[in-house]
CSV table of C-alpha atoms in Angstrom, one decimal:
chain,number,residue,atom,x,y,z
A,9,MET,CA,62.8,28.3,161.6
A,10,GLY,CA,64.8,31.2,162.8
A,11,VAL,CA,63.9,34.9,162.5
A,12,ARG,CA,66.6,35.5,159.9
A,13,GLU,CA,65.2,32.7,157.6
A,14,ILE,CA,61.6,34.0,157.9
A,15,SER,CA,62.8,37.5,157.0
A,16,ARG,CA,64.7,36.2,154.0
A,17,ARG,CA,61.8,34.1,152.7
A,18,LEU,CA,59.1,36.8,153.2
A,19,ASN,CA,61.4,39.6,152.1
A,20,VAL,CA,60.6,41.7,155.2
A,21,SER,CA,62.9,43.1,157.9
A,22,ARG,CA,63.8,41.1,160.9
A,23,ASN,CA,62.3,43.8,163.2
A,24,THR,CA,59.0,43.4,161.5
A,25,VAL,CA,59.1,39.6,162.0
A,26,ARG,CA,60.0,40.0,165.7
A,27,GLY,CA,57.1,42.5,166.1
A,28,ILE,CA,54.6,40.1,164.6
A,29,ILE,CA,55.8,37.2,166.7
A,30,ALA,CA,55.5,39.4,169.8
A,31,GLN,CA,51.8,40.0,169.0
A,32,LYS,CA,51.1,36.3,169.3
A,33,GLY,CA,48.6,36.2,166.4
A,34,SER,CA,46.3,39.1,167.6
A,35,LEU,CA,45.9,42.5,165.9
A,36,PRO,CA,47.2,45.4,167.9
A,37,ASP,CA,44.8,48.0,169.2
A,38,LEU,CA,46.0,51.3,167.9
A,39,PRO,CA,43.6,54.1,169.0
A,40,ARG,CA,43.7,57.3,167.1
A,41,LYS,CA,45.2,60.2,169.0
A,42,ASP,CA,43.0,62.8,167.1
A,43,LYS,CA,39.8,60.9,167.5
A,44,LEU,CA,36.8,63.0,168.7
A,45,ASN,CA,34.5,61.5,171.3
A,46,ILE,CA,31.0,62.9,171.0
A,47,ASP,CA,28.4,62.0,173.6
A,48,THR,CA,25.7,59.8,172.2
A,49,GLU,CA,23.1,61.6,174.2
A,50,VAL,CA,24.1,64.9,172.6
A,51,LEU,CA,23.8,63.4,169.2
A,52,ARG,CA,20.3,62.0,170.0
A,53,ARG,CA,19.2,65.4,171.4
A,54,LEU,CA,20.4,67.3,168.3
A,55,TYR,CA,18.9,64.7,166.0
A,56,HIS,CA,15.5,65.3,167.6
A,57,GLU,CA,15.9,69.1,167.6
A,58,CYS,CA,16.9,69.2,163.9
A,59,ASP,CA,14.2,66.7,162.8
A,60,GLY,CA,16.9,64.4,161.5
A,61,TRP,CA,18.6,66.8,159.1
A,62,VAL,CA,22.3,65.8,159.5
A,63,GLN,CA,23.6,69.0,157.8
A,64,ARG,CA,22.0,71.1,160.5
A,65,ILE,CA,23.3,68.8,163.2
A,66,HIS,CA,26.8,69.3,161.8
A,67,GLU,CA,26.4,73.1,162.0
A,68,LYS,CA,25.1,73.0,165.6
A,69,LEU,CA,27.9,70.7,166.7
A,70,SER,CA,30.4,73.3,165.3
A,71,GLU,CA,28.7,76.4,166.5
A,72,GLU,CA,27.2,75.4,169.9
A,73,GLU,CA,29.3,72.4,171.0
A,74,ASN,CA,32.7,73.5,169.5
A,75,LYS,CA,33.1,70.0,168.0
A,76,GLU,CA,34.8,70.1,164.6
A,77,ILE,CA,34.0,66.8,163.0
A,78,GLY,CA,33.9,65.7,159.4
A,79,TYR,CA,30.5,65.4,157.8
A,80,SER,CA,31.1,61.9,156.6
A,81,THR,CA,32.2,60.9,160.1
A,82,LEU,CA,29.0,62.4,161.5
A,83,THR,CA,26.8,60.5,159.0
A,84,ARG,CA,28.6,57.3,160.0
A,85,MET,CA,27.9,57.9,163.7
A,86,VAL,CA,24.2,58.6,163.0
A,87,ARG,CA,24.0,55.3,161.1
A,88,GLU,CA,25.8,53.4,163.8
A,89,LEU,CA,23.4,54.7,166.5
A,90,ASP,CA,20.5,53.8,164.2
A,91,LEU,CA,18.9,57.2,164.5
A,92,GLY,CA,15.8,57.3,162.4
A,93,GLY,CA,15.8,53.6,161.8
A,94,SER,CA,17.8,53.9,158.6
A,95,ARG,CA,20.1,51.0,159.3
A,96,LYS,CA,19.9,48.2,156.6
A,97,ARG,CA,18.9,45.0,158.3
A,98,ARG,CA,19.2,41.4,157.1
A,99,CYS,CA,16.3,39.5,155.8
A,100,ASP,CA,15.4,35.9,155.5
A,101,ARG,CA,15.3,34.0,152.2
A,102,VAL,CA,12.3,31.6,152.1
A,103,ALA,CA,12.3,28.8,149.6
A,104,ASP,CA,9.4,28.7,147.1
A,105,GLU,CA,6.9,26.0,148.0
A,106,PRO,CA,4.2,24.8,145.6
A,107,GLY,CA,0.7,26.0,146.6
A,108,ALA,CA,2.0,28.0,149.6
A,109,GLU,CA,1.6,31.6,148.6
A,110,MET,CA,0.2,34.2,146.2
A,111,GLN,CA,0.8,37.9,146.3
A,112,HIS,CA,-1.4,40.9,145.5
A,113,ASP,CA,-0.7,44.6,145.2
A,114,THR,CA,-1.8,47.7,143.3
A,115,SER,CA,0.1,50.5,141.5
A,116,VAL,CA,-1.1,53.8,140.1
A,117,TYR,CA,-0.2,54.8,136.5
A,118,THR,CA,-1.0,57.7,134.2
A,119,LEU,CA,-1.6,56.3,130.7
A,120,LYS,CA,-2.7,57.7,127.3
A,121,ILE,CA,-6.0,56.1,126.7
A,122,GLY,CA,-8.2,57.2,123.7
A,123,GLY,CA,-5.9,60.3,123.2
A,124,LYS,CA,-6.3,61.4,126.8
A,125,GLN,CA,-4.0,61.1,129.8
A,126,LEU,CA,-6.0,59.1,132.4
A,127,ARG,CA,-5.1,57.9,135.9
A,128,VAL,CA,-5.6,54.2,136.3
A,129,VAL,CA,-5.0,51.7,139.1
A,130,ALA,CA,-3.3,48.4,138.1
A,131,SER,CA,-4.3,45.4,140.2
A,132,LEU,CA,-2.0,42.3,139.9
A,133,LEU,CA,-2.2,38.8,141.4
A,134,TYR,CA,1.0,36.7,141.4
A,135,PHE,CA,1.5,33.1,142.2
A,136,ARG,CA,4.9,32.8,143.9
A,137,TYR,CA,5.9,29.3,142.9
A,138,SER,CA,4.7,29.1,139.3
A,139,LYS,CA,5.0,32.9,138.6
A,140,ILE,CA,1.7,33.1,136.8
A,141,ARG,CA,-0.2,36.5,136.9
A,142,PHE,CA,-3.5,38.1,136.5
A,143,LEU,CA,-3.6,41.8,135.6
A,144,LYS,CA,-6.5,44.3,135.4
A,145,PHE,CA,-6.8,48.1,135.4
A,146,TYR,CA,-9.5,50.2,137.2
A,147,ARG,CA,-10.2,53.9,137.3
A,148,VAL,CA,-11.0,53.6,141.1
A,149,PHE,CA,-10.1,50.7,143.3
A,150,ASN,CA,-12.0,50.0,146.5
A,151,ARG,CA,-13.0,47.0,148.6
A,152,PHE,CA,-15.8,45.9,146.2
A,153,LYS,CA,-13.4,46.2,143.2
A,154,MET,CA,-10.8,44.2,145.1
A,155,LYS,CA,-13.3,41.4,145.7
A,156,CYS,CA,-14.4,41.4,142.0
A,157,PHE,CA,-10.8,41.2,141.0
A,158,PHE,CA,-10.0,38.2,143.2
A,159,HIS,CA,-13.1,36.4,142.0
A,160,GLU,CA,-12.3,37.0,138.3
A,161,ALA,CA,-8.7,36.0,138.7
A,162,LEU,CA,-9.2,32.9,140.8
A,163,ILE,CA,-12.2,31.6,138.8
A,164,PHE,CA,-10.0,32.0,135.6
A,165,TRP,CA,-7.0,30.1,137.0
A,166,GLY,CA,-9.3,27.7,138.9
A,167,HIS,CA,-7.0,27.5,141.9
A,168,ALA,CA,-5.8,29.5,144.9
A,169,ALA,CA,-2.8,29.3,147.2
A,170,VAL,CA,-3.4,28.9,151.0
A,171,ARG,CA,-2.4,32.5,151.8
A,172,CYS,CA,-2.2,35.8,150.0
A,173,ILE,CA,0.5,38.3,151.0
A,174,ILE,CA,-0.8,41.9,150.9
A,175,ASP,CA,0.5,45.2,152.2
A,176,ASN,CA,-1.2,46.9,155.2
A,177,THR,CA,-4.1,48.2,153.1
A,178,ASN,CA,-7.4,49.3,154.7
A,179,LEU,CA,-9.2,47.5,152.0
A,180,ALA,CA,-8.7,44.2,153.8
A,181,ARG,CA,-7.2,45.2,157.2
A,182,LEU,CA,-9.2,46.3,160.2
A,183,ARG,CA,-6.4,47.3,162.5
A,184,GLY,CA,-2.9,46.5,163.4
A,185,SER,CA,0.0,45.8,161.0
A,186,GLY,CA,2.2,43.0,159.9
A,187,LYS,CA,1.8,39.8,162.0
A,188,ASN,CA,-0.5,41.7,164.4
A,189,ALA,CA,-2.9,42.8,161.6
A,190,ILE,CA,-6.5,41.8,162.0
A,191,ILE,CA,-8.4,41.3,158.7
A,192,THR,CA,-11.9,42.6,158.5
A,193,LEU,CA,-14.6,40.1,158.9
A,194,GLU,CA,-16.1,40.8,155.5
A,195,MET,CA,-12.8,40.1,153.7
A,196,GLU,CA,-11.9,37.1,155.9
A,197,ARG,CA,-15.2,35.4,155.0
A,198,PHE,CA,-14.7,36.3,151.4
A,199,ALA,CA,-11.3,34.7,151.3
A,200,ARG,CA,-12.5,31.6,153.1
A,201,GLN,CA,-14.9,30.9,150.2
A,202,TYR,CA,-11.9,30.5,147.9
A,203,GLY,CA,-9.7,28.6,150.4
A,204,PHE,CA,-7.1,31.2,151.3
A,205,GLU,CA,-6.4,33.8,153.9
A,206,PHE,CA,-5.0,37.4,153.7
A,207,VAL,CA,-1.6,38.0,155.4
A,208,CYS,CA,-0.1,41.5,155.8
A,209,HIS,CA,3.6,41.9,155.6
A,210,GLU,CA,5.5,44.1,158.0
A,211,ILE,CA,5.5,47.9,157.4
A,212,GLY,CA,8.5,48.8,155.2
A,213,HIS,CA,9.0,45.2,154.2
A,214,ALA,CA,7.7,45.4,150.6
A,215,ASN,CA,10.3,42.9,149.5
A,216,ARG,CA,8.1,40.2,151.3
A,217,LYS,CA,6.1,40.3,148.0
A,218,ALA,CA,9.1,40.9,145.8
A,219,GLY,CA,7.7,38.8,143.0
A,220,ASN,CA,4.7,41.1,142.8
A,221,GLU,CA,6.9,44.2,142.8
A,222,ARG,CA,9.0,42.7,140.1
A,223,SER,CA,5.9,42.0,138.1
A,224,PHE,CA,4.9,45.7,138.1
A,225,TYR,CA,8.4,46.4,136.7
A,226,THR,CA,7.8,43.9,134.0
A,227,VAL,CA,4.4,45.6,133.2
A,228,GLU,CA,6.3,49.0,132.9
A,229,THR,CA,9.0,47.6,130.7
A,230,ASN,CA,7.3,44.9,128.7
A,231,PHE,CA,3.5,45.6,128.6
A,232,PHE,CA,3.3,49.4,128.3
A,233,PRO,CA,6.0,50.1,125.6
A,234,GLY,CA,4.9,49.9,122.0
A,235,ARG,CA,1.2,49.5,122.8
A,236,SER,CA,-1.7,51.9,122.3
A,237,PHE,CA,-5.0,51.8,124.1
A,238,GLU,CA,-8.3,53.1,122.7
A,239,SER,CA,-10.4,52.6,125.8
A,240,LEU,CA,-10.2,51.1,129.3
A,241,GLU,CA,-11.9,48.0,127.9
A,242,ASP,CA,-9.2,47.7,125.2
A,243,LEU,CA,-6.5,48.2,127.9
A,244,ASN,CA,-7.9,45.4,130.0
A,245,GLN,CA,-8.3,43.0,127.0
A,246,GLN,CA,-4.7,43.5,126.1
A,247,ALA,CA,-3.6,43.1,129.7
A,248,PHE,CA,-5.6,39.9,130.0
A,249,ASP,CA,-4.0,38.4,126.8
A,250,TRP,CA,-0.5,39.5,128.0
A,251,ALA,CA,-0.8,38.1,131.5
A,252,THR,CA,-2.6,34.9,130.8
A,253,VAL,CA,-1.5,33.9,127.3
A,254,ARG,CA,1.8,35.6,126.4
A,255,MET,CA,3.7,35.6,129.7
A,256,PRO,CA,2.9,32.1,130.9
A,257,GLY,CA,4.5,30.6,127.8
A,258,ARG,CA,7.8,32.5,128.2
A,259,THR,CA,10.7,31.2,130.2
A,260,VAL,CA,11.8,33.3,133.2
A,261,GLY,CA,14.8,33.4,135.5
A,262,LYS,CA,18.1,31.6,135.3
A,263,ALA,CA,16.4,28.3,135.7
A,264,LYS,CA,14.4,29.0,132.4
A,265,LEU,CA,11.2,28.2,134.3
A,266,MET,CA,8.0,28.2,132.1
A,267,PRO,CA,5.1,29.5,134.3
A,268,LEU,CA,2.5,27.4,132.5
A,269,LYS,CA,4.3,24.1,133.1
A,270,ALA,CA,5.1,25.1,136.7
A,271,PHE,CA,1.5,25.9,137.3
A,272,GLU,CA,0.5,22.4,136.0
A,273,TYR,CA,2.9,20.9,138.5
A,274,GLU,CA,1.7,23.2,141.3
A,275,GLN,CA,-2.0,22.6,140.9
A,276,PRO,CA,-2.2,19.5,143.1
A,277,TYR,CA,-0.8,21.6,146.0
A,278,LEU,CA,-3.3,24.5,145.4
A,279,LYS,CA,-6.9,24.9,146.7
A,280,LYS,CA,-9.3,24.2,143.9
A,281,VAL,CA,-11.8,27.0,143.4
A,282,ARG,CA,-15.4,26.1,142.9
A,283,ARG,CA,-16.7,27.5,139.6
A,284,TYR,CA,-20.2,28.0,140.9
A,285,LEU,CA,-19.2,30.6,143.5
A,286,PRO,CA,-21.4,33.7,143.1
A,287,ALA,CA,-19.7,36.8,141.9
A,288,PRO,CA,-19.4,39.7,144.4
A,289,TYR,CA,-22.1,42.4,144.1
A,290,LEU,CA,-23.5,45.5,145.8
A,291,SER,CA,-27.2,45.6,146.7
A,292,HIS,CA,-29.2,48.8,146.4
A,293,GLN,CA,-32.8,49.3,147.4
A,294,ARG,CA,-34.4,51.8,145.0
A,295,GLY,CA,-37.9,53.2,144.2
A,296,THR,CA,-39.3,53.6,140.7
A,297,ASP,CA,-40.0,57.2,139.7
A,298,GLN,CA,-42.9,58.6,137.8
A,299,TYR,CA,-41.2,58.0,134.5
A,300,GLY,CA,-40.4,54.3,135.3
A,301,TYR,CA,-36.7,54.7,136.1
A,302,ALA,CA,-34.6,53.6,139.1
A,303,SER,CA,-31.4,55.5,139.9
A,304,CYS,CA,-28.1,53.9,140.7
A,305,ASP,CA,-24.6,55.5,140.9
A,306,GLY,CA,-25.8,58.8,139.3
A,307,ASN,CA,-27.6,57.2,136.3
A,308,TYR,CA,-31.2,56.1,135.6
A,309,TYR,CA,-32.3,52.7,134.4
A,310,TRP,CA,-35.7,51.9,133.0
A,311,VAL,CA,-37.7,49.3,134.9
A,312,PRO,CA,-40.1,47.1,132.8
A,313,GLY,CA,-43.8,47.2,133.7
A,314,THR,CA,-46.2,49.9,134.5
A,315,SER,CA,-46.1,50.0,138.3
A,316,ARG,CA,-43.9,52.1,140.5
A,317,ALA,CA,-42.8,49.3,142.9
A,318,ASP,CA,-39.6,49.3,144.9
A,319,VAL,CA,-36.9,47.3,143.3
A,320,THR,CA,-33.5,45.7,144.3
A,321,ILE,CA,-30.6,46.6,142.1
A,322,LEU,CA,-27.6,44.3,142.2
A,323,GLU,CA,-24.4,45.9,141.0
A,324,TYR,CA,-21.8,43.5,139.7
A,325,SER,CA,-18.3,44.1,138.3
A,326,GLU,CA,-19.5,44.5,134.7
A,327,VAL,CA,-23.4,44.4,134.8
A,328,LEU,CA,-26.3,45.7,136.8
A,329,LYS,CA,-29.4,43.5,137.5
A,330,ILE,CA,-32.8,44.8,138.6
A,331,TYR,CA,-35.0,42.5,140.7
A,332,HIS,CA,-38.5,42.7,142.0
A,333,LYS,CA,-39.7,40.1,144.6
A,334,ARG,CA,-36.7,37.8,143.8
A,335,LYS,CA,-37.5,37.9,140.1
A,336,MET,CA,-35.0,39.4,137.7
A,337,LEU,CA,-36.7,42.0,135.5
A,338,ILE,CA,-33.8,43.2,133.3
A,339,GLU,CA,-30.0,43.4,133.0
A,340,TYR,CA,-27.9,46.3,131.9
A,341,PRO,CA,-24.2,46.6,131.1
A,342,LEU,CA,-22.5,49.1,133.4
A,343,PRO,CA,-21.7,52.4,131.6
A,344,PRO,CA,-18.1,53.6,131.2
A,345,TYR,CA,-16.5,55.3,134.2
A,346,GLY,CA,-17.5,59.0,134.5
A,347,VAL,CA,-20.9,58.7,132.7
A,348,LYS,CA,-23.4,60.4,135.0
A,349,ASN,CA,-27.0,61.7,134.8
A,350,GLU,CA,-27.9,59.5,131.8
A,351,PRO,CA,-31.1,57.5,131.3
A,352,PHE,CA,-30.7,53.9,130.0
A,353,SER,CA,-33.3,51.7,128.4
A,354,PRO,CA,-33.2,48.2,126.9
A,355,PRO,CA,-30.8,48.1,124.0
A,356,GLY,CA,-32.3,47.3,120.6
A,357,GLU,CA,-35.8,48.3,121.7
A,358,PRO,CA,-37.7,51.6,121.3
A,359,LYS,CA,-37.2,54.0,124.1
A,360,PRO,CA,-39.9,54.1,126.8
A,361,GLN,CA,-42.8,56.4,126.0
A,362,HIS,CA,-42.5,58.4,129.3
A,363,GLN,CA,-38.9,59.4,129.2
A,364,PRO,CA,-37.8,62.7,130.8
A,365,LYS,CA,-35.9,65.0,128.4
A,366,HIS,CA,-34.2,67.2,131.1
A,367,ARG,CA,-33.3,66.0,134.5
A,368,LYS,CA,-32.4,68.5,137.2
A,369,LYS,CA,-28.7,69.3,137.5
A,370,PRO,CA,-27.6,70.8,140.8
A,371,THR,CA,-26.0,74.2,141.0
A,372,GLN,CA,-24.5,74.1,144.5
A,373,ALA,CA,-21.0,74.7,143.2
A,374,GLU,CA,-22.0,77.8,141.2
A,375,GLU,CA,-24.0,79.1,144.2
A,376,LYS,CA,-21.0,78.8,146.5
A,377,LYS,CA,-18.7,80.6,144.1
A,378,LEU,CA,-21.2,83.5,143.8
A,379,GLU,CA,-21.6,83.8,147.6
A,380,SER,CA,-17.8,83.9,147.9
A,381,ILE,CA,-17.6,87.1,145.9
A,382,GLY,CA,-19.1,89.3,148.6
A,383,GLU,CA,-21.9,90.0,151.1
A,384,GLU,CA,-23.7,92.0,148.5
A,385,VAL,CA,-24.1,89.0,146.2
A,386,GLN,CA,-25.2,86.8,149.2
A,387,SER,CA,-28.0,89.2,150.2
A,388,TYR,CA,-29.1,89.5,146.5
A,389,LEU,CA,-29.3,85.7,146.2
A,390,ARG,CA,-31.3,85.3,149.4
A,391,PHE,CA,-33.7,88.0,148.2
A,392,VAL,CA,-34.2,86.5,144.7
A,393,LEU,CA,-34.4,82.9,145.8
A,394,ALA,CA,-37.0,83.7,148.4
A,395,GLN,CA,-39.4,84.8,145.6
A,396,LYS,CA,-41.8,82.3,144.2
A,397,GLY,CA,-42.0,81.4,140.5
A,398,ILE,CA,-38.3,81.9,139.8
A,399,PRO,CA,-36.5,78.9,138.2
A,400,LYS,CA,-33.6,78.6,140.7
A,401,HIS,CA,-31.1,76.6,138.7
A,402,ARG,CA,-31.5,78.6,135.5
A,403,PHE,CA,-31.2,81.9,137.4
A,404,ILE,CA,-28.0,80.8,139.2
A,405,ARG,CA,-26.4,79.6,136.1
A,406,ARG,CA,-27.1,82.8,134.2
A,407,LEU,CA,-25.9,84.9,137.1
A,408,TYR,CA,-22.7,82.9,137.4
A,409,ALA,CA,-22.1,83.2,133.7
A,410,LEU,CA,-22.4,87.0,134.0
A,411,SER,CA,-19.8,87.0,136.8
A,412,GLN,CA,-17.3,85.3,134.6
A,413,LYS,CA,-17.7,87.9,131.8
A,414,ILE,CA,-17.0,91.1,133.9
A,415,THR,CA,-14.8,92.1,136.7
A,416,ALA,CA,-15.7,91.4,140.3
A,417,THR,CA,-16.1,95.1,141.1
A,418,LEU,CA,-18.4,95.8,138.2
A,419,PHE,CA,-20.3,92.6,139.0
A,420,ILE,CA,-20.9,93.7,142.6
A,421,LYS,CA,-22.1,97.2,141.5
A,422,THR,CA,-24.5,95.5,139.0
A,423,VAL,CA,-25.9,93.2,141.7
A,424,GLU,CA,-26.4,96.1,144.1
A,425,ARG,CA,-28.3,98.1,141.5
A,426,ALA,CA,-30.5,95.1,140.6
A,427,HIS,CA,-31.2,94.5,144.3
A,428,THR,CA,-32.3,98.2,144.6
A,429,TYR,CA,-34.8,98.0,141.8
């Protein structure tokens, strides 16, 4: 076919056709005449000097290097050089395999509970293939709470996947990160009882447990709205019903997968959890005081009997058990979070005869605040507290109350006069 015929059919000029034929199928390299070439070493140096602030780099290029460059061009060059590691990288897509993986993570929320805004930590376990969940809220979340949560969740579902993906949390990780992370011996042995192992994902690769992250979004958009909570116990009961009854019966995703049916299919591939596994606990060695009480976590629990023998207190997730020579003496439910300095005795029975009415409450905080007012107050406190027969805590509380009622200058003058006489 001739050039004239091609030009007529494509409705382009013959010169254009000849030019394209001369290029022999390759695109021409047309460098810009006004293109500015900036040394990459200069950009790296300025990026380091300006702590990564591109706007400041743009100013220094113009003022110090006499390089007039567009801001958008500069940001593109920074991305191309991967300064700061901001370049988006590709990730792998791994197919879901039955029994292969479960994911765990926590998220902090501020909720209105019992008319007050309280900070709670949501702990969520997610089975990747069947998409079943277990959700519980805590006021504080530490390694012991983490073990209690896994025990409760896995005992309830009766099965565990062979590995659990977590972030690089110190609750389970000893050192390292990602594939080089070393799990603490305590948590490694704990996981082995249930037939799984902890695996940390790479730093900044939270999408490795995207199903868990998506579950928290579902909690925020489906569980919290339209619900009210009277207490932490009420919150956890509603969360339990939502995660284990309501959500498993709903279809999810484009495939209309029902988690409960998928879990039934997945069970042969999972590790069966033994129901008789002991629940995690903390062991405390305590003595019995003259009133018959043993202290634990800031509260006092009455010990049956008349002796003052040393006892072993086992603190579980929900209860507290007191033992003496391997024999359980009594069991108490744990008080709500924040309850301190309270005596507890067996419910439904008369209170012990020898029960203290007033326990000592420390006044270190009030004493430090008084000492921070001035040297005059410090010397007065040293003088008074050195005297015998003066009730220390009562005196400090009354003196601190006086300091709150008058100005600092007048309070110092009052203290100086009292010290004189």
